[in-house]
Amino acid sequence: MRSAMCAGSVLMLAILLSPSLLLAADASAPTTQRADLSDRLTFLMLQLSSTEESIKAINAALRTAGYKAAVAADRAADAQKGNELMDRKGGAPVPWDQFYGRTARDFIAPLPPGTRVTIKGKGQIVYPTNDPIRRPAQMDYIYRANNEQAAKARAEVAELGKQVDALLARRRQLEGEQSSLWATISWESVQSREIPFRPIYRFKLKQEKAGPAARVEILRAAILFLRSADKAVSNEREVVGAHQDEAMKNLKDVVASCQGNLQQRLADAMLAENLDATDVNLTKELLAVSKRMAGACSNVADAYRLAMDGDAAGDEARKLRFRGALQESLLDFSDEFGRMDDLIMKIAETWNIVGEKGVASEDKLPVIEKKHAQAEAPTIAPAAAANSSKPAATAAQAGELLFDGKTLTGFEGDLSKWSAVDGAICGKNSDKSQTFLLTRNVYGDFRLQVAFKMISGNSGVIFRGNEDGKRGYQADIFPTDGKLLVGPRFIFRPDAALQKKAYHENDWNTYIIEARGEFVRIWVNDQLLVDCQHKGPGPGRIGLELYGPTEIYFRDLRIKTLP
């Protein structure tokens, strides 16, 4: 496994994908290629750029605080090369824009169906060379947000001052988010190929022209392997944010097991006497790519474990080296997955084998045991529970806690009007102004839980909001509970009788807000009040609102991103 990208590769990526060049319009870029990022990928890249700006700011603050002097000189020198985490030549991960570049072909410029590729000796696939990738327009939005995040990250770090322990704890949290995003983006590349829905993978194989029966068996074995790997990726992508170590280890175990089965089936099939030399070479190439996929998965799991060990031991150089290896291995896996898919499609074409539409595949995917512990629903804080005469509302979905019950870390707003009190966020406004408490992070497709208790006034929950919270979706809390707006404009008002039935006056209530693409659904205390489709704002912030003289409390803020 390469522990660092070679200098030549970094230089090439830097030339092709450096921010200064990406920000310049390329008049000569082809206009025929698809150049759109999905909302999901835009959201993920925005998160990654934001996280890395925060890490960058913390590293600068640690240097100012004298942390470099607290570690061994050789480790500090290694860790500081190339601006800490932002330079792969120092053994650390590549920045988000270069990481995006490694996945760009699968996301925005995949080879269209029917593209002619060349198979040389030993089954090697050669791609067309005249296939430049044009940067999609959404990247402008990400770069602008990235520049804004840099200033916010520095402001957040300034609040921590020179507290080395606090800075290190915050960096550890951000590094966890960063590695989770690496995995999610790489695995999104795998999932974007939509393996389960394509005829060659979905249906029973048949030969359109006479040929050795062993060819069908070889292709069946390869297809089952890739389908199994794709399913394992889908499973682990769902949980990697909460269970990174387990997700990476589980993927390693599943792919290794399926690769062993593939190897045995291919060995048996190649005993057939009527396979020619090209058939054998293609089969060997299938085996070689599958081994590289399994090897990349092993490297992912090992690199993650070794990086964590280095972090626990306070060994900066070791941690950075293996975090770089983790990022590289995740990209290696998605690259090899794509090669396996392309090779299967080319072999099917060469051997005149197709999926017989309407006839299900004979091969069943192996049952994969779920090994992740189920996340418990959050409980009501004892002090708050004493004030509630009704049972807890909807059980929370597994996800990320937005509020730690003690501080407003991760939020920004007018702190003269927002505070953490007895395990809840308290919002108090005594004038006629409108003010927001907004998350620093942005979210696209998600399921959000928010418990609230209105004392008086007018409030709401903002989602997919802009920088100041005024342009985005708002689920009103008062006076009409469940009402949905975009900015000041109504788009959905629930039935009044349902609102009255769902809402607990002078008590705690729970919102569940689900935003998936253009679809928005909102529950209040298990009662579905909003279910609508609206082409509105994209990824944005989560926020809480005070409008005019208001007093309100929020708790149990939890969010789960949706695929």
XYZ file of C-alpha atoms in Angstrom:
563
model
C 0.000 0.000 0.000
C 1.299 3.432 -0.871
C 1.547 5.499 2.287
C 1.697 8.704 0.292
C 0.891 9.790 -3.216
C 3.972 10.150 -5.386
C 5.157 13.689 -5.987
C 4.428 13.468 -9.707
C 0.797 12.554 -9.114
C 0.365 15.418 -6.668
C 1.928 17.862 -9.110
C -0.366 16.693 -11.895
C -3.460 16.979 -9.706
C -2.327 20.368 -8.462
C -1.957 21.613 -12.038
C -5.289 20.187 -13.140
C -7.343 20.934 -10.069
C -5.737 23.782 -8.125
C -8.237 26.385 -6.886
C -6.627 29.171 -8.904
C -7.139 27.274 -12.120
C -10.552 25.897 -11.207
C -11.882 29.358 -10.496
C -10.994 30.487 -13.993
C -13.537 29.775 -16.708
C -12.319 27.365 -19.340
C -13.650 28.555 -22.664
C -12.148 25.597 -24.476
C -13.810 22.962 -22.295
C -16.197 20.687 -24.198
C -19.869 21.535 -23.766
C -21.203 18.110 -24.709
C -20.339 16.338 -21.478
C -22.675 16.098 -18.538
C -21.323 18.560 -15.989
C -23.740 18.491 -13.076
C -23.176 17.409 -9.517
C -26.029 15.683 -7.743
C -27.492 17.545 -4.770
C -26.086 14.771 -2.589
C -22.535 15.139 -3.897
C -22.698 18.933 -3.709
C -23.721 18.606 -0.091
C -20.950 16.116 0.709
C -18.246 18.192 -0.996
C -19.457 21.298 0.831
C -19.237 19.453 4.139
C -15.746 18.187 3.344
C -14.404 21.593 2.332
C -15.919 23.151 5.458
C -14.445 20.470 7.722
C -10.977 20.807 6.220
C -11.023 24.604 6.618
C -11.816 24.103 10.303
C -8.960 21.587 10.683
C -6.643 24.023 8.932
C -7.600 26.828 11.342
C -7.105 24.598 14.388
C -3.660 23.505 13.182
C -2.664 27.159 12.833
C -3.953 27.879 16.334
C -2.034 24.911 17.748
C 1.172 26.251 16.245
C 0.465 29.672 17.768
C -0.252 28.038 21.124
C 3.149 26.366 21.060
C 1.871 22.829 20.524
C 4.663 22.110 18.024
C 7.192 22.538 20.809
C 5.345 19.955 22.907
C 5.981 17.072 20.495
C 9.215 15.509 19.305
C 11.024 17.691 16.783
C 11.101 15.045 14.058
C 7.381 14.398 14.387
C 6.609 18.092 14.299
C 8.720 18.582 11.180
C 6.969 15.686 9.436
C 3.524 16.851 10.483
C 4.156 20.445 9.442
C 5.379 19.665 5.926
C 3.183 21.219 3.300
C 0.852 23.052 5.717
C -0.066 20.149 8.011
C -3.019 18.104 6.768
C -3.375 19.953 3.472
C -0.396 18.528 1.562
C -0.202 14.857 0.566
C 3.567 15.073 -0.003
C 3.974 15.328 3.776
C 2.211 11.988 4.184
C -1.129 13.653 4.932
C -4.413 13.556 2.977
C -4.992 15.566 -0.163
C -7.300 18.600 0.142
C -10.945 18.322 -0.785
C -10.656 19.730 -4.332
C -8.019 17.157 -5.327
C -9.969 14.398 -3.596
C -12.959 15.426 -5.700
C -10.800 15.177 -8.811
C -10.123 11.482 -8.199
C -13.859 10.785 -8.205
C -14.824 13.227 -10.955
C -14.953 10.741 -13.833
C -17.542 8.534 -12.168
C -19.671 11.457 -11.033
C -19.732 13.960 -13.875
C -18.077 12.421 -16.915
C -18.611 8.651 -16.913
C -18.056 6.734 -20.110
C -21.487 6.595 -21.769
C -23.002 3.192 -22.637
C -21.541 1.865 -25.856
C -18.239 3.771 -25.557
C -15.560 1.759 -27.314
C -12.652 0.788 -25.137
C -9.716 -1.379 -26.129
C -8.814 -4.701 -24.518
C -5.126 -5.467 -24.910
C -3.159 -8.501 -23.863
C -4.066 -10.037 -20.483
C -7.424 -8.267 -20.529
C -6.053 -4.768 -19.862
C -8.628 -2.054 -20.592
C -7.435 1.133 -22.300
C -9.712 4.184 -22.036
C -10.008 6.933 -24.661
C -7.493 9.702 -23.975
C -9.540 12.592 -25.390
C -12.003 12.687 -22.505
C -11.344 15.915 -20.515
C -13.509 16.613 -17.490
C -15.162 20.007 -17.204
C -15.664 21.361 -13.712
C -19.406 21.551 -12.913
C -21.072 24.866 -12.119
C -21.948 23.765 -8.574
C -18.239 23.879 -7.700
C -18.408 27.690 -7.824
C -20.936 27.550 -5.011
C -18.686 25.212 -3.009
C -15.651 27.470 -3.479
C -17.585 30.553 -2.341
C -18.888 28.712 0.712
C -15.374 27.417 1.369
C -13.981 30.951 1.474
C -16.714 31.996 3.881
C -16.090 28.940 6.034
C -12.411 29.824 6.362
C -13.298 33.047 8.185
C -15.864 31.297 10.362
C -13.405 28.548 11.232
C -10.877 31.130 12.403
C -13.569 32.816 14.506
C -14.533 29.494 16.099
C -10.906 28.737 16.915
C -10.454 32.208 18.392
C -13.158 31.361 20.926
C -11.028 28.432 22.107
C -7.997 30.703 22.503
C -4.754 28.895 23.279
C -6.342 25.968 25.109
C -4.347 23.126 23.572
C -6.520 20.365 25.036
C -9.704 21.969 23.706
C -8.142 22.539 20.286
C -6.943 18.933 20.087
C -10.361 17.607 21.131
C -12.075 19.717 18.464
C -9.561 18.609 15.829
C -10.119 14.956 16.728
C -13.859 15.440 16.235
C -13.327 17.143 12.870
C -10.911 14.449 11.696
C -13.582 11.870 12.448
C -16.054 13.827 10.308
C -13.414 14.147 7.574
C -12.688 10.412 7.331
C -16.413 9.652 7.357
C -16.873 12.024 4.420
C -13.966 10.441 2.541
C -15.684 7.077 2.844
C -19.119 8.427 1.948
C -17.895 10.263 -1.166
C -15.819 7.306 -2.371
C -18.694 4.902 -1.809
C -21.108 7.324 -3.464
C -18.970 6.832 -6.575
C -19.566 3.096 -6.329
C -23.309 3.507 -5.786
C -23.626 5.957 -8.686
C -23.049 3.056 -11.076
C -26.495 1.682 -10.098
C -25.369 -1.939 -10.326
C -28.654 -3.504 -9.067
C -30.735 -1.866 -11.818
C -28.748 -2.781 -14.935
C -29.852 -5.801 -17.019
C -26.495 -7.648 -17.042
C -26.513 -7.654 -13.219
C -30.235 -8.020 -12.674
C -31.311 -10.777 -15.030
C -30.340 -14.319 -15.922
C -27.454 -14.495 -18.401
C -27.846 -15.934 -21.874
C -25.500 -16.306 -24.841
C -26.732 -14.676 -28.037
C -24.158 -16.632 -30.040
C -22.828 -20.112 -29.471
C -19.745 -20.326 -27.280
C -18.198 -22.260 -24.395
C -20.629 -22.680 -21.478
C -17.767 -21.864 -19.117
C -17.923 -18.244 -20.279
C -21.368 -17.813 -18.714
C -20.151 -19.385 -15.473
C -17.143 -17.021 -15.371
C -19.301 -13.964 -15.941
C -21.917 -15.137 -13.423
C -19.240 -15.490 -10.766
C -17.815 -12.021 -11.458
C -21.265 -10.430 -11.467
C -22.209 -12.039 -8.158
C -18.968 -10.770 -6.632
C -19.572 -7.177 -7.777
C -23.234 -7.241 -6.739
C -22.200 -8.475 -3.292
C -19.549 -5.765 -2.954
C -22.059 -3.122 -4.068
C -24.590 -4.318 -1.482
C -21.948 -4.273 1.267
C -21.012 -0.692 0.308
C -24.680 0.300 0.476
C -25.011 -1.197 3.953
C -21.867 0.393 5.362
C -22.438 3.776 3.755
C -25.588 4.075 5.860
C -23.730 3.707 9.159
C -20.164 4.900 8.562
C -20.829 8.244 10.236
C -21.629 6.592 13.567
C -19.561 3.390 13.290
C -16.498 4.103 11.150
C -14.258 1.348 12.489
C -16.965 -1.302 12.208
C -18.124 -0.130 8.774
C -14.624 -0.354 7.297
C -13.919 -3.700 8.932
C -17.275 -5.139 7.835
C -16.679 -4.098 4.222
C -13.237 -5.681 4.365
C -14.662 -8.966 5.694
C -17.498 -9.149 3.170
C -15.348 -8.328 0.128
C -12.607 -10.755 1.242
C -15.140 -13.578 1.684
C -16.801 -12.915 -1.691
C -13.419 -12.648 -3.393
C -12.450 -16.081 -2.048
C -15.653 -17.549 -3.483
C -15.006 -15.838 -6.822
C -11.470 -17.191 -6.967
C -12.706 -20.750 -6.435
C -15.436 -20.456 -9.082
C -13.068 -18.950 -11.647
C -10.464 -21.658 -10.993
C -13.086 -24.353 -11.579
C -14.414 -22.643 -14.744
C -10.952 -22.328 -16.282
C -10.593 -26.125 -16.243
C -12.871 -26.182 -19.302
C -10.927 -27.293 -22.350
C -12.694 -25.134 -24.931
C -11.617 -21.738 -23.549
C -9.118 -19.943 -25.765
C -6.136 -17.861 -24.632
C -8.098 -14.586 -24.705
C -10.822 -16.125 -22.524
C -8.238 -17.242 -19.997
C -6.519 -13.849 -19.971
C -9.805 -12.026 -19.396
C -10.656 -14.409 -16.558
C -7.261 -13.794 -14.971
C -7.849 -10.052 -15.233
C -11.197 -10.419 -13.431
C -9.385 -12.278 -10.686
C -6.612 -9.658 -10.505
C -9.043 -6.745 -10.201
C -11.065 -8.567 -7.533
C -7.867 -9.132 -5.536
C -7.026 -5.451 -5.768
C -10.525 -4.581 -4.535
C -10.137 -6.902 -1.557
C -6.643 -5.545 -0.897
C -7.889 -1.958 -0.941
C -10.623 -2.865 1.571
C -8.031 -4.464 3.851
C -5.872 -1.368 3.570
C -8.838 0.861 4.450
C -9.587 -1.068 7.644
C -5.918 -1.337 8.654
C -5.123 2.311 7.903
C -8.067 3.508 9.963
C -7.007 1.356 12.937
C -3.360 2.426 12.703
C -4.291 6.103 12.402
C -6.417 5.793 15.530
C -3.561 4.055 17.329
C -1.205 6.880 16.356
C -3.697 9.457 17.596
C -4.129 7.640 20.927
C -0.348 7.488 21.355
C 0.093 11.172 20.539
C 2.209 10.255 17.500
C 1.306 12.978 14.981
C 3.477 11.654 12.162
C 2.046 8.125 12.451
C -1.509 9.398 12.593
C -1.092 11.616 9.521
C 0.719 8.925 7.546
C -2.069 6.401 8.039
C -4.862 8.936 7.553
C -3.272 9.632 4.178
C -3.195 5.874 3.512
C -6.864 5.647 4.517
C -7.910 8.303 2.029
C -5.805 6.779 -0.746
C -7.159 3.279 -0.075
C -10.774 4.454 -0.177
C -10.123 5.967 -3.595
C -8.281 2.821 -4.708
C -11.311 0.713 -3.845
C -13.753 2.885 -5.795
C -11.312 2.969 -8.739
C -10.998 -0.823 -8.772
C -14.763 -1.248 -8.407
C -15.201 0.867 -11.544
C -12.570 -1.171 -13.388
C -14.348 -4.396 -12.449
C -17.658 -3.031 -13.720
C -16.100 -1.846 -16.989
C -14.325 -5.164 -17.476
C -17.520 -7.152 -16.876
C -19.397 -5.036 -19.412
C -16.639 -5.398 -21.999
C -16.368 -9.150 -21.498
C -20.153 -9.499 -21.831
C -19.969 -7.629 -25.141
C -16.987 -9.678 -26.367
C -18.641 -12.981 -25.468
C -22.115 -11.914 -26.702
C -23.718 -12.464 -23.306
C -26.702 -10.386 -22.188
C -29.198 -10.220 -19.343
C -32.463 -11.871 -20.351
C -34.996 -9.212 -19.423
C -37.820 -10.404 -17.224
C -35.938 -13.504 -16.032
C -34.430 -13.007 -12.596
C -30.780 -13.830 -11.934
C -30.121 -17.331 -10.658
C -27.601 -16.091 -8.098
C -28.734 -14.828 -4.711
C -26.659 -12.345 -2.754
C -25.124 -13.727 0.427
C -26.848 -12.777 3.661
C -24.722 -10.153 5.408
C -25.047 -10.099 9.165
C -25.545 -6.608 10.571
C -22.881 -6.063 13.238
C -23.583 -2.470 14.202
C -25.043 -1.661 17.585
C -28.386 0.096 17.309
C -28.210 3.695 18.438
C -30.492 4.407 21.373
C -33.172 7.071 21.150
C -32.239 10.166 23.132
C -33.844 10.486 26.541
C -35.418 13.599 27.986
C -33.134 15.334 30.459
C -34.340 14.700 34.048
C -34.864 18.379 34.779
C -37.022 18.780 31.691
C -38.902 15.520 32.257
C -40.169 16.833 35.573
C -41.974 19.593 33.696
C -43.650 17.264 31.200
C -46.991 15.653 31.919
C -47.064 13.705 28.658
C -44.943 10.788 27.396
C -41.917 11.323 25.160
C -42.729 11.991 21.525
C -41.508 10.147 18.452
C -38.421 7.992 19.059
C -35.351 9.594 17.518
C -33.685 8.161 14.468
C -30.012 7.248 14.804
C -27.935 10.245 13.918
C -25.704 13.084 15.008
C -26.489 15.169 18.074
C -26.447 18.844 17.103
C -26.586 20.117 20.697
C -24.446 18.643 23.480
C -26.717 19.929 26.245
C -24.049 22.246 27.659
C -22.689 24.659 25.055
C -23.653 26.180 21.727
C -20.557 24.791 19.996
C -21.353 24.258 16.322
C -23.898 27.094 16.246
C -23.626 30.806 15.595
C -25.971 33.675 16.344
C -26.603 36.533 18.751
C -25.527 34.927 22.044
C -27.230 37.699 24.013
C -30.494 36.054 22.947
C -29.481 32.371 22.848
C -28.001 30.308 25.677
C -27.684 26.751 27.023
C -29.827 26.299 30.168
C -30.449 23.025 32.051
C -29.823 20.791 29.030
C -31.836 22.923 26.611
C -31.270 25.802 24.216
C -33.087 28.868 25.515
C -34.125 31.608 23.097
C -35.321 34.930 24.553
C -36.055 38.079 22.575
C -37.558 41.200 24.123
C -37.791 43.464 21.073
C -39.446 43.296 17.645
C -36.397 41.949 15.803
C -35.947 38.598 14.066
C -32.883 36.561 15.017
C -31.564 33.072 14.287
C -29.290 30.485 15.876
C -27.764 28.588 12.927
C -25.563 25.522 12.595
C -22.120 26.134 11.159
C -22.502 23.005 9.007
C -24.880 22.637 6.075
C -27.218 19.738 5.379
C -29.019 18.597 2.237
C -31.148 15.449 2.574
C -31.786 14.554 6.201
C -34.183 13.585 8.971
C -34.143 16.104 11.816
C -35.595 15.776 15.317
C -36.204 18.869 17.457
C -38.093 18.941 20.779
C -39.449 22.371 21.722
C -41.497 24.099 24.420
C -43.040 27.440 23.570
C -43.540 29.842 26.471
C -44.636 32.861 24.427
C -44.113 34.551 21.108
C -43.320 33.370 17.591
C -40.675 30.847 16.523
C -39.763 28.298 13.884
C -37.230 25.726 12.727
C -35.131 26.691 9.696
C -33.681 24.113 7.303
C -31.728 24.378 4.063
C -31.231 27.969 5.124
C -28.785 30.483 3.685
C -26.023 32.283 5.597
C -28.379 34.554 7.560
C -31.280 32.084 7.803
C -33.787 34.352 6.052
C -33.937 32.452 2.790
C -34.695 28.771 3.222
C -37.464 26.521 4.485
C -39.129 27.338 7.795
C -41.407 25.060 9.788
C -43.435 27.471 11.911
C -44.050 26.733 15.569
C -46.401 29.592 16.401
C -49.140 30.532 15.872
C -49.935 27.793 13.347
C -47.959 24.680 14.172
C -46.558 22.695 11.237
C -47.026 25.486 8.688
C -44.281 25.405 6.039
C -42.773 28.473 4.397
C -39.922 29.384 2.084
C -38.649 32.680 3.382
C -41.810 34.711 3.992
C -43.913 32.737 1.465
C -46.403 30.020 2.490
C -46.198 26.771 0.575
C -48.193 24.419 2.838
C -50.667 24.890 5.699
C -51.846 21.728 7.501
C -55.444 21.013 8.386
C -56.445 23.011 11.482
C -58.070 20.016 13.204
C -54.908 17.922 12.771
C -52.801 20.744 14.179
C -54.985 21.032 17.250
C -54.913 17.273 17.763
C -51.130 17.017 17.409
C -49.931 20.037 19.374
C -49.458 19.941 23.171
C -50.006 23.478 24.445
C -47.711 24.612 27.288
C -45.731 21.379 27.066
C -42.881 19.757 25.176
C -43.538 18.856 21.522
C -41.355 17.079 18.991
C -40.838 17.923 15.343
C -39.548 15.317 12.897
C -38.591 17.081 9.663
C -37.593 14.984 6.659
C -36.165 16.632 3.537
C -35.274 14.368 0.628
C -34.720 16.041 -2.731
C -37.873 18.009 -3.545
C -39.986 16.176 -0.962
C -40.618 17.541 2.529
C -42.529 15.825 5.329
C -43.081 17.125 8.861
C -44.493 15.315 11.875
C -45.517 16.863 15.195
C -45.734 14.339 18.042
C -46.098 11.435 15.565
C -48.833 13.192 13.561
C -47.943 13.799 9.896
C -48.877 17.410 9.160
C -46.867 18.286 6.028
C -46.291 16.068 2.993
C -45.466 18.051 -0.108
C -43.185 18.398 -3.115
C -41.454 21.710 -3.717
C -38.501 22.666 -5.894
C -36.809 24.981 -3.444
C -33.500 25.649 -1.699
C -30.633 23.141 -1.865
C -28.237 22.191 0.939
C -28.106 24.732 3.729
C -28.087 25.365 7.445
C -30.341 24.179 10.245
C -31.566 27.020 12.458
C -33.872 28.133 15.255
C -35.818 31.414 15.032
C -36.991 34.143 17.376
C -39.455 36.624 15.843
C -40.461 39.559 18.025
C -40.848 39.173 21.810
C -40.456 35.406 22.309
C -39.346 32.822 24.864
C -38.839 29.208 23.761
C -36.739 26.155 24.682
C -35.278 23.460 22.413
C -33.642 20.114 23.263
C -32.869 16.685 21.759
C -31.646 18.139 18.445
C -30.530 15.181 16.345
C -29.974 14.833 12.610
C -29.428 11.864 10.304
C -28.246 12.488 6.753
C -30.093 10.476 4.108
C -28.585 8.841 1.001
